[in-house]
Coordinates of C-alpha atoms and ligand atoms in Angstrom, one line a residue:
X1 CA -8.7 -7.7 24.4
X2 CA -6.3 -8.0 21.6
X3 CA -5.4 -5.5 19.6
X4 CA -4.2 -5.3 15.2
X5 CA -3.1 -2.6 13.5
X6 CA -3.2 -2.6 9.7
X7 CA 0.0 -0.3 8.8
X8 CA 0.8 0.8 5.7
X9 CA 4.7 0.8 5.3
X10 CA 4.8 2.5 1.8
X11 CA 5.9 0.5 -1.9
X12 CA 9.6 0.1 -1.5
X13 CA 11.9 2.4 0.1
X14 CA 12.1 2.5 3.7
X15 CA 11.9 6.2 4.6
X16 CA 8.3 5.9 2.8
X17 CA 7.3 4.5 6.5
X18 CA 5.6 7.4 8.1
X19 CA 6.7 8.8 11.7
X20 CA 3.3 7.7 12.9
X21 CA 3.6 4.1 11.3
X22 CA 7.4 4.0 13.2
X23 CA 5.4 4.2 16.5
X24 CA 2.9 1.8 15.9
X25 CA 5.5 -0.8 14.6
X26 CA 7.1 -0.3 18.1
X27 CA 3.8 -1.1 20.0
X28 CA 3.7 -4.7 18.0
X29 CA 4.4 -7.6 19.6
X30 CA 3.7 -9.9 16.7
X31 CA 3.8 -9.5 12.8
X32 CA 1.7 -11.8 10.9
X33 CA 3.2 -11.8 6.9
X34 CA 1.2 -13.9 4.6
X35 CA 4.6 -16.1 2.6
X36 CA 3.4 -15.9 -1.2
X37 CA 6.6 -18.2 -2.1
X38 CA 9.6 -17.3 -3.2
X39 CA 9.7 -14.8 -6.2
X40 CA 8.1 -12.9 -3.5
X41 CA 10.6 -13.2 -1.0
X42 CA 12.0 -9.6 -1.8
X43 CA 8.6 -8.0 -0.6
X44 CA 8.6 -9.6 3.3
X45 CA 12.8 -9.4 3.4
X46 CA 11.8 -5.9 3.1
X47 CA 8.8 -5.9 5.8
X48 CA 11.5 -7.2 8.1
X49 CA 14.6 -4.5 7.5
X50 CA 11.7 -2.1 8.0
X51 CA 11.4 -3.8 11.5
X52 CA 15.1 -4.0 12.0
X53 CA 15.1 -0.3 11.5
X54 CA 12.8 1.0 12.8
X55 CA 11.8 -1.0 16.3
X56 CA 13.8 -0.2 19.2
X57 CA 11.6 -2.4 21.7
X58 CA 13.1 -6.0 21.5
X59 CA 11.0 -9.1 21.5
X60 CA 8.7 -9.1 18.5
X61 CA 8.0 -11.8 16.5
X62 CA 7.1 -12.6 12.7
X63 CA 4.8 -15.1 12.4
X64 CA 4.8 -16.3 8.3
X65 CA 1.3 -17.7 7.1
X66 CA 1.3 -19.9 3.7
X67 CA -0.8 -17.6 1.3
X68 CA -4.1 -20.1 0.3
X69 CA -3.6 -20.7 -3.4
X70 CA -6.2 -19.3 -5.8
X71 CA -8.4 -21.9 -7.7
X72 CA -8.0 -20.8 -11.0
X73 CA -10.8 -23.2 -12.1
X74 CA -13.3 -20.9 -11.0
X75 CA -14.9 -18.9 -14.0
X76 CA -15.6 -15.6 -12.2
X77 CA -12.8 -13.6 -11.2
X78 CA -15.0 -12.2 -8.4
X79 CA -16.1 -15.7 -6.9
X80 CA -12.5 -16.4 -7.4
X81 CA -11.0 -13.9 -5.3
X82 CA -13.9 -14.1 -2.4
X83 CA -13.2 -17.9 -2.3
X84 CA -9.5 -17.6 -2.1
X85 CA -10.4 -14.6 0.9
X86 CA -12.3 -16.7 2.8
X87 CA -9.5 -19.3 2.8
X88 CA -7.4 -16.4 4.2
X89 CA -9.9 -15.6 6.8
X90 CA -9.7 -19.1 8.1
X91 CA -6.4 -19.3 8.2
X92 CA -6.2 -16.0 10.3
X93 CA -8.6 -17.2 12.7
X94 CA -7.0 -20.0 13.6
X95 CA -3.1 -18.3 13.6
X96 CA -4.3 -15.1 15.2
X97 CA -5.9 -17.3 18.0
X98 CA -3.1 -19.3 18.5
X99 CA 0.1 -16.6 18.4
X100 CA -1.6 -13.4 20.1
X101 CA -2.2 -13.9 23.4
X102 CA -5.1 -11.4 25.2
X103 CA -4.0 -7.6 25.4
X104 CA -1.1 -8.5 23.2
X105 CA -0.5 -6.2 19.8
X106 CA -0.4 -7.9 16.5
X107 CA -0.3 -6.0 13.2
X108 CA -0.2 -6.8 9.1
X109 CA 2.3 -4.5 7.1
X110 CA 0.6 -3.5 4.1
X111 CA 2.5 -2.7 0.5
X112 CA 1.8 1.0 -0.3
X113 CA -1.5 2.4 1.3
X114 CA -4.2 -0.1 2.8
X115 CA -7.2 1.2 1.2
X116 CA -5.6 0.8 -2.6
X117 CA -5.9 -3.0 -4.4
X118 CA -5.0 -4.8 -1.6
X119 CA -7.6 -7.4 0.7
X120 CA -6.3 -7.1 4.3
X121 CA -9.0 -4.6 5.2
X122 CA -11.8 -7.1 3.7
X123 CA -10.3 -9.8 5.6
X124 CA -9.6 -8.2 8.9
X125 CA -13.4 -7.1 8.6
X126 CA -14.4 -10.4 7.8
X127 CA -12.2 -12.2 11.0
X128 CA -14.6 -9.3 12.9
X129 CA -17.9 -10.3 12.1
X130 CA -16.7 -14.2 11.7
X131 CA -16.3 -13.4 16.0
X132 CA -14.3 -16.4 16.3
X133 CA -11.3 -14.2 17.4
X134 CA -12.2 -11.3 19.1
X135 CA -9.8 -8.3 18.6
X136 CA -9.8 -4.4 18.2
X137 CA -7.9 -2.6 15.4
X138 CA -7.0 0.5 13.9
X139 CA -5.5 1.9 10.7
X140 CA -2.3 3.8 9.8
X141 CA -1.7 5.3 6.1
X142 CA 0.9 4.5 4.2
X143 CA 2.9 6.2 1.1
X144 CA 1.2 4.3 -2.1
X145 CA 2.8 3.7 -5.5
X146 CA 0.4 5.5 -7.0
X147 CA 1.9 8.5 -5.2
X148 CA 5.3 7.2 -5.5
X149 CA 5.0 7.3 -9.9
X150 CA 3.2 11.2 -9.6
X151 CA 6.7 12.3 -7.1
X152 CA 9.1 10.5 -10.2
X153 CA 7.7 11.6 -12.7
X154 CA 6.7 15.1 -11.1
X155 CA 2.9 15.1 -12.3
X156 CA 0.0 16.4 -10.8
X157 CA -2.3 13.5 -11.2
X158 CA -5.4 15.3 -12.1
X159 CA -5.8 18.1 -14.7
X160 CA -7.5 21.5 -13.5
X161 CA -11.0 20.8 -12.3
X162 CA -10.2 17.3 -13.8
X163 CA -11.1 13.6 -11.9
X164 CA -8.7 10.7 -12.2
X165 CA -9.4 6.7 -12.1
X166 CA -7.8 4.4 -10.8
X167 CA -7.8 0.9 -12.5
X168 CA -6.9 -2.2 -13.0
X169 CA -5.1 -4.1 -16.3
X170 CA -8.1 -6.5 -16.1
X171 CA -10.8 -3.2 -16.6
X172 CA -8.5 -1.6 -19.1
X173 CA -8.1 -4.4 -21.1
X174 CA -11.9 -4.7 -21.1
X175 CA -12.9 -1.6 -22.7
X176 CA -12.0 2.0 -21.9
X177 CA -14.3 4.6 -20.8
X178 CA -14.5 7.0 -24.2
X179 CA -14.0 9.8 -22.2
X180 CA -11.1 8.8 -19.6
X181 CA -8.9 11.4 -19.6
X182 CA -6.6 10.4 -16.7
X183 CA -6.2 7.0 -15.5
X184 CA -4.0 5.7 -13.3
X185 CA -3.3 1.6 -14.0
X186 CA -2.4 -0.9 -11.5
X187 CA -1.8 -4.8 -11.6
X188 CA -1.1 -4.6 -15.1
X189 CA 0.5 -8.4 -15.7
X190 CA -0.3 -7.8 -19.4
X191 CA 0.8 -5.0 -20.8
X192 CA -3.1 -3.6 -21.5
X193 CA -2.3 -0.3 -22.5
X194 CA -0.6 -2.1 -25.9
X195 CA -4.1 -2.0 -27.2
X196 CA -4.5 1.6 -26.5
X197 CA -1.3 2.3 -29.0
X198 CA -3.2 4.0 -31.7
X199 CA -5.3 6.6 -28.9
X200 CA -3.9 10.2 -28.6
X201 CA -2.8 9.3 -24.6
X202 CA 1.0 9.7 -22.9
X203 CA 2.0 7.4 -20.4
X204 CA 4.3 7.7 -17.3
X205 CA 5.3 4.3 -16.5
X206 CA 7.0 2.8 -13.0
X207 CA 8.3 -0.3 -11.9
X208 CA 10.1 -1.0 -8.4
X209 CA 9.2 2.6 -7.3
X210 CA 11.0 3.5 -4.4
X211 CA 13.4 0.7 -4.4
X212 CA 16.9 -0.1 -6.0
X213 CA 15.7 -1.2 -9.0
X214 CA 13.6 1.3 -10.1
X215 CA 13.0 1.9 -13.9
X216 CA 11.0 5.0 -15.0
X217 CA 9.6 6.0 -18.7
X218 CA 7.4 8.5 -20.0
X219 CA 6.6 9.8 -23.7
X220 CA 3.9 9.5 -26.4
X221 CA 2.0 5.6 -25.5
X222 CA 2.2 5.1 -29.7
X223 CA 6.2 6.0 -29.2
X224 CA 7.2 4.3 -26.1
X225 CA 5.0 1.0 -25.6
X226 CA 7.1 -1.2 -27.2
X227 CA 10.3 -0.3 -25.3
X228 CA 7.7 -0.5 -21.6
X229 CA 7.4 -3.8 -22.7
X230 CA 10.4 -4.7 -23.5
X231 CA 12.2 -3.2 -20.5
X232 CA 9.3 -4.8 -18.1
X233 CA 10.0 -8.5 -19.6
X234 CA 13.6 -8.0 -19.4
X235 CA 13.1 -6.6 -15.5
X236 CA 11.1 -9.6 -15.0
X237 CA 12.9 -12.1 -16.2
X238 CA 16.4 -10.7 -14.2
X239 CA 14.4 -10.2 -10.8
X240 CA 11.7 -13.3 -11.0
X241 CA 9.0 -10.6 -10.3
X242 CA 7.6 -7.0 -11.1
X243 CA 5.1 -4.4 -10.0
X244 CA 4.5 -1.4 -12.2
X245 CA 2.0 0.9 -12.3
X246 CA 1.3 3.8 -15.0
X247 CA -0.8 7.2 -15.5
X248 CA -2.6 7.4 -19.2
X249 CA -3.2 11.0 -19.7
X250 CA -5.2 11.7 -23.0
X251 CA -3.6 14.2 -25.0
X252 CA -5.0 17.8 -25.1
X253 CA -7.1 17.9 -28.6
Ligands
SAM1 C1 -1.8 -5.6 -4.7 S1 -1.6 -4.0 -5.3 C2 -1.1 -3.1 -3.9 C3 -1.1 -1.6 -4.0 C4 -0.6 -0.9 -2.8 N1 -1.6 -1.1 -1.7 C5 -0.3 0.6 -3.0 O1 -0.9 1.4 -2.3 O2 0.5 0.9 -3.9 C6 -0.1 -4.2 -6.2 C7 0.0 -3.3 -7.4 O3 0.5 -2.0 -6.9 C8 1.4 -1.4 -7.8 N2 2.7 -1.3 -7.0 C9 2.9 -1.6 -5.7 N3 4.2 -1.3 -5.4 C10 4.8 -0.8 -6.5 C11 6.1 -0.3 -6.8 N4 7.0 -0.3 -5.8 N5 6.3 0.1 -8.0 C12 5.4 0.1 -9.0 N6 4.1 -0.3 -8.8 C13 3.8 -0.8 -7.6 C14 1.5 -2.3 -9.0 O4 0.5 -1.9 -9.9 C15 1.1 -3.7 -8.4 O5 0.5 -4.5 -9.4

């Protein structure tokens, strides 16, 4: 039977990868990397050092699959994003059967932590029940951003006996809950807490955690948004791509 693991290789800087997810790179034969063009090209250059630096056992492979393109044409965001899965899952099926042989190892390296904003659990589970390909798999935790921004910024995420969220741009930008109190942001393309400028919150703000670039600000949100903004266009506009993720924390009344 064939075998995937799902690893989670942390948001940027390579001695994020756990001990445990160094020995399961090592059992991998082959290392299926969806190619999302080239302004992404930093995120699987990394995926590879972390091979390079980590596997001792020669004779791995990277096998690059072309990432379906979303058809922005649909109105829902949700139909959008199962359609564009599916497209995924069939191009799995069909690379999966024809690169991993029986009782080989193949694995996907997931950004951050698997179970945080990202699909390749939904798919993998999706290639399962589709039984086209037949395979076992397991998964191994990684370091997320999330918990890259708390370490920077040297927060505690919740307050005493307090909860946290975690959510999206898309949701913040759509209303906020009146009583969030602690909210942690990712895939933020938009700048959303802009509209939260005149709301007694702070914000701790990260972009590129973990790697070289890395650009950290924290301070009153009605003090510091503009500069965020300003700082993340600039950071865009020199790299050709961003990822950033912030806490809100509502100010004690
Ligand atoms: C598709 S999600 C993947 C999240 C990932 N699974 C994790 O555990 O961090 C991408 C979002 O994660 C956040 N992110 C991932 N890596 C980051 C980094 N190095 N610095 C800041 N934010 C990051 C950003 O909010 C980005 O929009």
């Amino acid at each position: 039977v064939r075998r995937m693991l799902v690893i989670g290789i942390g948001s940027g800087d390579p001695e994020h990868v756990t001990i445990q997810a160094v020995r399961a790179l090592n059992r991998v034969d082959v290392f299926f990397a969806a190619d999302k063009g080239s302004e992404k090209r930093e995120l699987v250059d990394l995926r590879k050092l972390i091979c390079e630096r980590y596997i001792e056992r020669p004779g791995y492979r990277f096998v690059e699959v072309a990432d379906p393109r979303r058809d922005e044409t649909v109105a829902s965001y949700t139909s959008r994003v199962e359609a564009w899965h599916e497209a995924r899952v069939a191009q799995y099926e069909q690379v999966i059967g024809r690169e991993l042989e029986d009782g080989q190892c193949g694995a996907f390296l997931v950004w951050g932590d698997p179970s945080l904003y990202d699909s390749t659990l939904r798919i993998v589970e999706r290639l399962r029940e589709c039984g086209h390909v037949q395979f076992d798999y397991e998964v191994i935790p990684g370091i997320s951003s999330v918990q890259v921004l708390a370490a920077r910024h040297k927060l505690a995420l919740n307050r005493i006996g307090g909860s946290v969220a975690i959510t999206t741009g898309r949701k913040l930008a759509a209303g906020l809950a009146p009583d969030a109190e602690d909210l942690v942001v990712m895939l933020d393309g938009e700048c959303a807490f802009e509209a939260l400028k005149s709301e007694p919150f702070d914000i701790y703000w990260g972009a590129y955690l973990g790697s070289d670039h890395e650009i950290l600000r924290a301070g009153e949100l009605a003090q510091v948004a503009d500069e965020i903004t300003r700082v993340r266009a600039e950071a865009r506009a020199q790299h050709g791509w961003i990822m950033d993720t912030y806490l809100l924390r509502r100010r004690a009344r």
